[in-house]
Coordinates of C-alpha atoms and ligand atoms in Angstrom, one line a residue:
M1 CA 7.9 -32.8 22.6
T2 CA 7.6 -31.7 19.0
D3 CA 10.3 -29.5 17.6
T4 CA 8.2 -27.5 15.1
T5 CA 11.3 -25.8 13.7
A6 CA 12.2 -29.3 12.3
L7 CA 9.1 -29.0 10.0
L8 CA 10.4 -25.8 8.4
P9 CA 12.9 -25.8 5.5
M10 CA 16.4 -24.4 6.4
R11 CA 17.9 -21.4 4.8
T12 CA 20.2 -22.9 2.2
G13 CA 21.8 -19.7 0.8
E14 CA 20.1 -20.6 -2.5
I15 CA 16.9 -19.0 -3.9
R16 CA 14.1 -21.6 -3.4
I17 CA 11.9 -22.6 -6.4
H18 CA 8.3 -23.4 -5.4
D19 CA 5.7 -25.5 -7.2
A20 CA 2.0 -25.2 -7.8
E21 CA 1.1 -26.1 -4.2
G22 CA 3.3 -23.2 -3.1
F23 CA 1.5 -20.8 -5.4
E24 CA -1.9 -22.0 -4.0
G25 CA -0.7 -21.5 -0.4
M26 CA 0.7 -18.1 -1.2
R27 CA -2.5 -17.0 -2.9
K28 CA -4.6 -17.8 0.2
A29 CA -2.1 -16.2 2.7
G30 CA -1.7 -13.2 0.4
R31 CA -5.4 -12.7 0.0
L32 CA -6.0 -12.8 3.7
V33 CA -3.5 -10.1 4.5
A34 CA -4.9 -8.0 1.6
E35 CA -8.4 -8.4 3.1
C36 CA -7.0 -7.4 6.5
L37 CA -5.6 -4.1 5.0
D38 CA -8.9 -3.5 3.2
M39 CA -10.7 -3.9 6.5
L40 CA -8.5 -1.1 8.0
V41 CA -9.5 1.5 5.4
G42 CA -12.5 2.8 7.3
E43 CA -10.7 2.6 10.6
V44 CA -7.7 4.9 10.0
K45 CA -8.9 8.3 11.0
P46 CA -7.9 11.2 13.3
G47 CA -8.1 10.3 17.0
V48 CA -7.6 6.6 16.5
T49 CA -4.5 5.1 18.2
T50 CA -2.2 2.8 16.4
R51 CA -2.6 0.3 19.3
H52 CA -6.3 0.1 18.4
L53 CA -5.5 -0.6 14.7
D54 CA -3.1 -3.3 15.8
D55 CA -5.8 -4.9 18.0
L56 CA -8.1 -5.0 14.9
V57 CA -5.3 -6.6 12.9
R58 CA -4.6 -9.3 15.5
E59 CA -8.3 -10.1 15.9
F60 CA -8.8 -10.3 12.1
V61 CA -5.9 -12.6 11.6
L62 CA -6.9 -15.0 14.4
D63 CA -10.6 -14.9 13.4
H64 CA -9.6 -16.1 9.9
G65 CA -7.6 -19.2 11.1
A66 CA -4.2 -17.6 10.6
Q67 CA -1.4 -16.6 12.9
S68 CA 0.6 -13.3 13.1
A69 CA 4.1 -13.8 11.9
T70 CA 5.4 -10.8 13.7
I71 CA 4.2 -11.6 17.3
G72 CA 7.3 -13.3 18.9
Y73 CA 9.5 -12.5 15.9
R74 CA 12.9 -11.6 17.3
G75 CA 11.1 -10.3 20.4
Y76 CA 8.6 -8.1 18.5
R77 CA 5.2 -8.2 20.2
H78 CA 2.6 -6.8 17.8
A79 CA 0.5 -8.0 14.8
S80 CA 1.5 -5.0 12.7
C81 CA 4.1 -2.4 12.2
I82 CA 2.6 1.1 11.9
S83 CA 5.0 3.7 10.6
V84 CA 3.7 7.3 10.8
N85 CA 5.2 10.3 8.9
H86 CA 9.0 10.3 9.3
V87 CA 9.0 6.7 10.5
I88 CA 10.5 4.6 7.6
C89 CA 9.4 1.2 8.9
H90 CA 9.0 -1.1 12.0
G91 CA 7.0 1.6 13.8
I92 CA 5.6 0.0 17.1
P93 CA 1.8 0.4 17.6
G94 CA 1.1 2.5 20.7
G95 CA -1.2 4.9 22.5
K96 CA -0.5 8.1 20.5
P97 CA -3.6 9.0 18.4
L98 CA -3.3 9.7 14.7
K99 CA -4.0 13.3 13.7
E100 CA -5.4 15.0 10.5
G101 CA -2.7 15.2 7.9
D102 CA -0.6 12.2 9.0
I103 CA 0.4 9.5 6.6
A104 CA 0.9 5.9 7.9
N105 CA 2.2 2.7 6.5
I106 CA 0.5 -0.4 8.0
D107 CA 2.5 -3.6 7.4
V108 CA 1.0 -7.0 8.3
T109 CA 2.4 -10.5 7.9
C110 CA 0.2 -13.5 8.5
I111 CA 0.9 -17.3 8.3
L112 CA -2.0 -19.3 6.8
D113 CA -1.5 -23.1 6.5
G114 CA 2.2 -22.5 6.8
W115 CA 2.5 -19.9 4.1
H116 CA 3.5 -16.2 4.7
G117 CA 1.5 -13.3 3.3
D118 CA 3.5 -10.0 3.8
H119 CA 1.9 -6.8 2.6
S120 CA 1.8 -3.1 3.4
R121 CA 0.1 0.0 2.2
M122 CA -0.1 3.8 2.9
Y123 CA -3.1 5.3 4.6
A124 CA -3.9 9.0 4.6
V125 CA -5.4 10.3 7.9
G126 CA -8.1 12.8 6.8
E127 CA -6.8 15.4 4.3
V128 CA -3.1 15.3 3.8
K129 CA -0.7 17.9 2.2
R130 CA 0.1 17.7 -1.5
K131 CA 3.7 16.8 -0.8
A132 CA 2.7 13.8 1.3
E133 CA 0.2 12.7 -1.4
R134 CA 2.9 12.9 -4.0
L135 CA 5.3 10.9 -1.9
M136 CA 2.7 8.1 -1.5
D137 CA 1.8 8.2 -5.2
V138 CA 5.5 8.0 -6.4
T139 CA 6.2 5.2 -3.9
Y140 CA 3.3 3.2 -5.2
E141 CA 4.4 3.8 -8.8
A142 CA 8.0 2.8 -7.9
M143 CA 6.9 -0.5 -6.3
M144 CA 4.7 -1.3 -9.3
A145 CA 7.6 -0.4 -11.7
G146 CA 9.8 -2.8 -9.8
I147 CA 7.2 -5.5 -9.9
N148 CA 6.6 -5.0 -13.7
A149 CA 10.3 -5.7 -14.3
V150 CA 9.8 -9.2 -13.0
K151 CA 9.9 -12.1 -15.6
P152 CA 12.0 -15.2 -16.1
G153 CA 15.4 -14.2 -17.4
A154 CA 15.4 -10.7 -16.0
R155 CA 17.7 -10.0 -12.9
F156 CA 16.9 -8.9 -9.4
G157 CA 18.8 -5.7 -10.1
D158 CA 16.2 -4.8 -12.7
I159 CA 13.7 -4.4 -9.9
G160 CA 15.8 -1.9 -7.9
G161 CA 16.8 -0.2 -11.2
A162 CA 13.2 0.5 -12.0
I163 CA 12.4 1.6 -8.5
S164 CA 15.4 4.0 -8.3
E165 CA 14.6 5.4 -11.7
I166 CA 11.1 6.5 -10.7
A167 CA 12.3 7.8 -7.3
H168 CA 15.1 9.9 -8.8
L169 CA 13.0 11.3 -11.6
N170 CA 10.8 12.7 -8.9
R171 CA 13.7 13.9 -6.8
M172 CA 13.1 11.4 -4.0
S173 CA 15.5 9.0 -2.4
V174 CA 15.4 5.2 -1.9
V175 CA 16.2 3.8 1.6
E176 CA 19.1 1.4 1.4
D177 CA 19.1 0.0 5.0
F178 CA 16.1 -2.3 4.5
C179 CA 15.4 -4.8 1.7
G180 CA 12.6 -7.0 0.4
H181 CA 13.2 -10.7 0.9
G182 CA 12.3 -14.2 -0.2
L183 CA 9.4 -15.7 1.6
G184 CA 7.1 -18.8 1.5
R185 CA 7.2 -21.2 4.4
L186 CA 9.9 -19.0 5.9
F187 CA 9.2 -15.3 6.7
H188 CA 12.6 -14.0 5.6
D189 CA 14.4 -16.2 3.1
E190 CA 17.0 -15.7 0.3
P191 CA 17.5 -13.4 -1.5
N192 CA 17.7 -9.8 -0.2
V193 CA 15.7 -7.8 -2.7
V194 CA 17.6 -4.5 -2.9
H195 CA 15.5 -1.5 -3.9
S196 CA 18.4 0.7 -5.0
S197 CA 20.2 -1.8 -7.3
A198 CA 21.3 -1.3 -10.9
Y199 CA 19.7 -2.8 -14.0
G200 CA 21.3 -6.0 -15.2
T201 CA 22.9 -7.0 -11.9
G202 CA 22.1 -9.7 -9.3
P203 CA 20.8 -13.2 -9.6
E204 CA 18.5 -14.3 -12.5
L205 CA 14.7 -14.4 -11.9
K206 CA 13.3 -17.9 -12.4
P207 CA 9.7 -19.2 -12.3
G208 CA 8.7 -20.4 -8.8
M209 CA 10.7 -17.8 -6.9
F210 CA 8.6 -16.0 -4.2
F211 CA 9.7 -12.6 -2.7
T212 CA 8.5 -9.2 -1.5
V213 CA 9.0 -5.9 -3.2
E214 CA 8.8 -3.2 -0.5
P215 CA 10.6 0.0 -1.4
M216 CA 10.8 2.9 1.1
L217 CA 11.1 6.4 -0.4
N218 CA 12.0 9.6 1.4
I219 CA 11.3 13.2 0.4
G220 CA 14.7 14.2 1.8
R221 CA 17.8 12.2 2.3
K222 CA 18.0 8.4 2.2
D223 CA 19.7 8.1 5.6
A224 CA 18.0 6.1 8.4
A225 CA 18.4 5.9 12.2
I226 CA 17.0 3.4 14.7
L227 CA 15.4 4.8 17.8
P228 CA 16.4 3.5 21.3
D229 CA 13.4 1.1 21.3
G230 CA 15.6 -1.0 18.9
W231 CA 12.9 -1.2 16.2
T232 CA 11.6 2.1 15.0
A233 CA 13.5 3.3 11.9
V234 CA 13.2 7.0 11.2
T235 CA 14.6 9.4 8.6
R236 CA 17.7 11.2 10.0
D237 CA 16.4 14.5 8.6
R238 CA 12.9 13.8 10.0
Q239 CA 11.3 14.4 6.6
L240 CA 8.5 12.1 5.4
S241 CA 8.9 8.5 4.3
A242 CA 6.5 6.2 2.5
Q243 CA 6.4 2.5 1.7
F244 CA 4.3 -0.1 -0.1
E245 CA 4.8 -3.9 -0.1
H246 CA 3.5 -6.8 -2.2
S247 CA 4.4 -10.5 -2.0
I248 CA 4.8 -11.9 -5.5
G249 CA 5.8 -15.0 -7.3
V250 CA 7.6 -15.4 -10.6
T251 CA 5.5 -17.2 -13.3
E252 CA 6.5 -18.6 -16.7
T253 CA 5.6 -15.4 -18.3
G254 CA 6.0 -12.7 -15.7
F255 CA 4.7 -12.4 -12.1
E256 CA 1.7 -13.0 -9.9
I257 CA 0.9 -10.6 -7.1
F258 CA -0.4 -12.6 -4.1
T259 CA -1.5 -9.6 -2.0
Q260 CA -3.7 -7.7 -4.5
S261 CA -6.6 -5.8 -2.8
P262 CA -9.9 -7.7 -3.5
K263 CA -11.7 -4.3 -3.2
G264 CA -9.2 -2.3 -5.3
L265 CA -8.2 -0.2 -2.2
H266 CA -4.5 -0.4 -2.8
T267 CA -3.6 3.3 -2.5
P268 CA -5.1 6.2 -0.5
H269 CA -6.0 7.6 -4.0
T270 CA -8.2 4.7 -4.9
V271 CA -9.8 4.8 -1.5
K272 CA -10.9 8.5 -1.8
Q273 CA -12.1 8.0 -5.4
Ligands
LIG1 N1 6.7 -7.1 7.7 C1 8.1 -6.7 7.8 C2 8.7 -7.0 6.4 O1 8.2 -6.5 5.5 C3 8.8 -7.3 8.9 C4 8.4 -6.9 10.2 S1 9.3 -7.7 11.4 C5 8.7 -7.0 12.8 O2 9.6 -7.7 6.3 F1 9.2 -7.8 13.8 F2 9.1 -5.8 12.9 F3 7.4 -7.0 12.8
LIG2 CO1 8.5 -7.9 4.0
LIG3 CO1 6.0 -6.5 5.6

C-alpha cells in the first residue's frame, strides 16, 4: 500500500522557498484554474443553479488532467465554493437558481502535477445594482493593491495594509475571520496572509515564496457567522460581501500572478466591456 501523504512535504512552521521548478508547476496549475473561471463567464446567468456551475467546474478540471483540491478536503464534497450576495466565502453549490441582480464569487482550487492553483472571481448575474458593482470594483482594487505591495524586503503586513487602506477609503470593511495562505504542493501552508494587517509588520517577503491574496470586503460590518451546515460563512448583518483571489509568487524584483485570466476576463467589468 502506498502512503501518498509521505510524498507531500510537511508543514514546518517556516515559510517555504520554492525554486524554478516550483514556478513552472504553479504557472501551469494557475493557468488551468484561470481558464476554468474564464469558461464560466458565459454560464453565470439568471436561472442557472450553482450545482450546475459546480458540475461544469468538476468536468473542466478532470478533462484537463487535473484534480479538484476541495473534493474530500475536510469533508467538503464540491469542486468549487460559490458564495452569493451576503455569503462571504465557502458557499456550498446547490439547487437554488441564481437570479437577476445577484453577485457571486466562484472559488476553484485544482491540483495539476502536484501543484495547487487557487483562484476566485466575482460574477454579476445580469444587471446588478450600482452598490454591488462598486463593492466588486473596490474589492478587486484592494486585492491588486495588496499584490502590488509584494516585493523582496517588504513585509506581509504591507499586503494587508494596502488592502485595508483601499477598503476604508471607500467605507467598506475587511473580513478578519479568513486569511490568504501559503500554497504550492500543499493547499494550505505557512503563512496566514492577513488582509487587515498593518504596514511594516509580519514576516519579510523573500523570492520563492508562494501564497494567495484573497481579501473579502463587506459593505456593512466585518463580522461573520457560520451557518449550521458548518461551511457557509455569511455577514452577520446580511449585507453584501465580495472576494477576489489570486495565487502569486515572489520574484527577485516583485511578484508573478499565476492565476491571470488568459482572456482578460478578471472582473465583471472587463466581461461586460
Ligand atoms: N479555495 C478556498 C481558499 O481560498 C478553500 C476552500 S476549502 C473548501 O482557500 F473546502 F471549502 F472548499
Ligand atoms: Co485560497
Ligand atoms: Co480559493
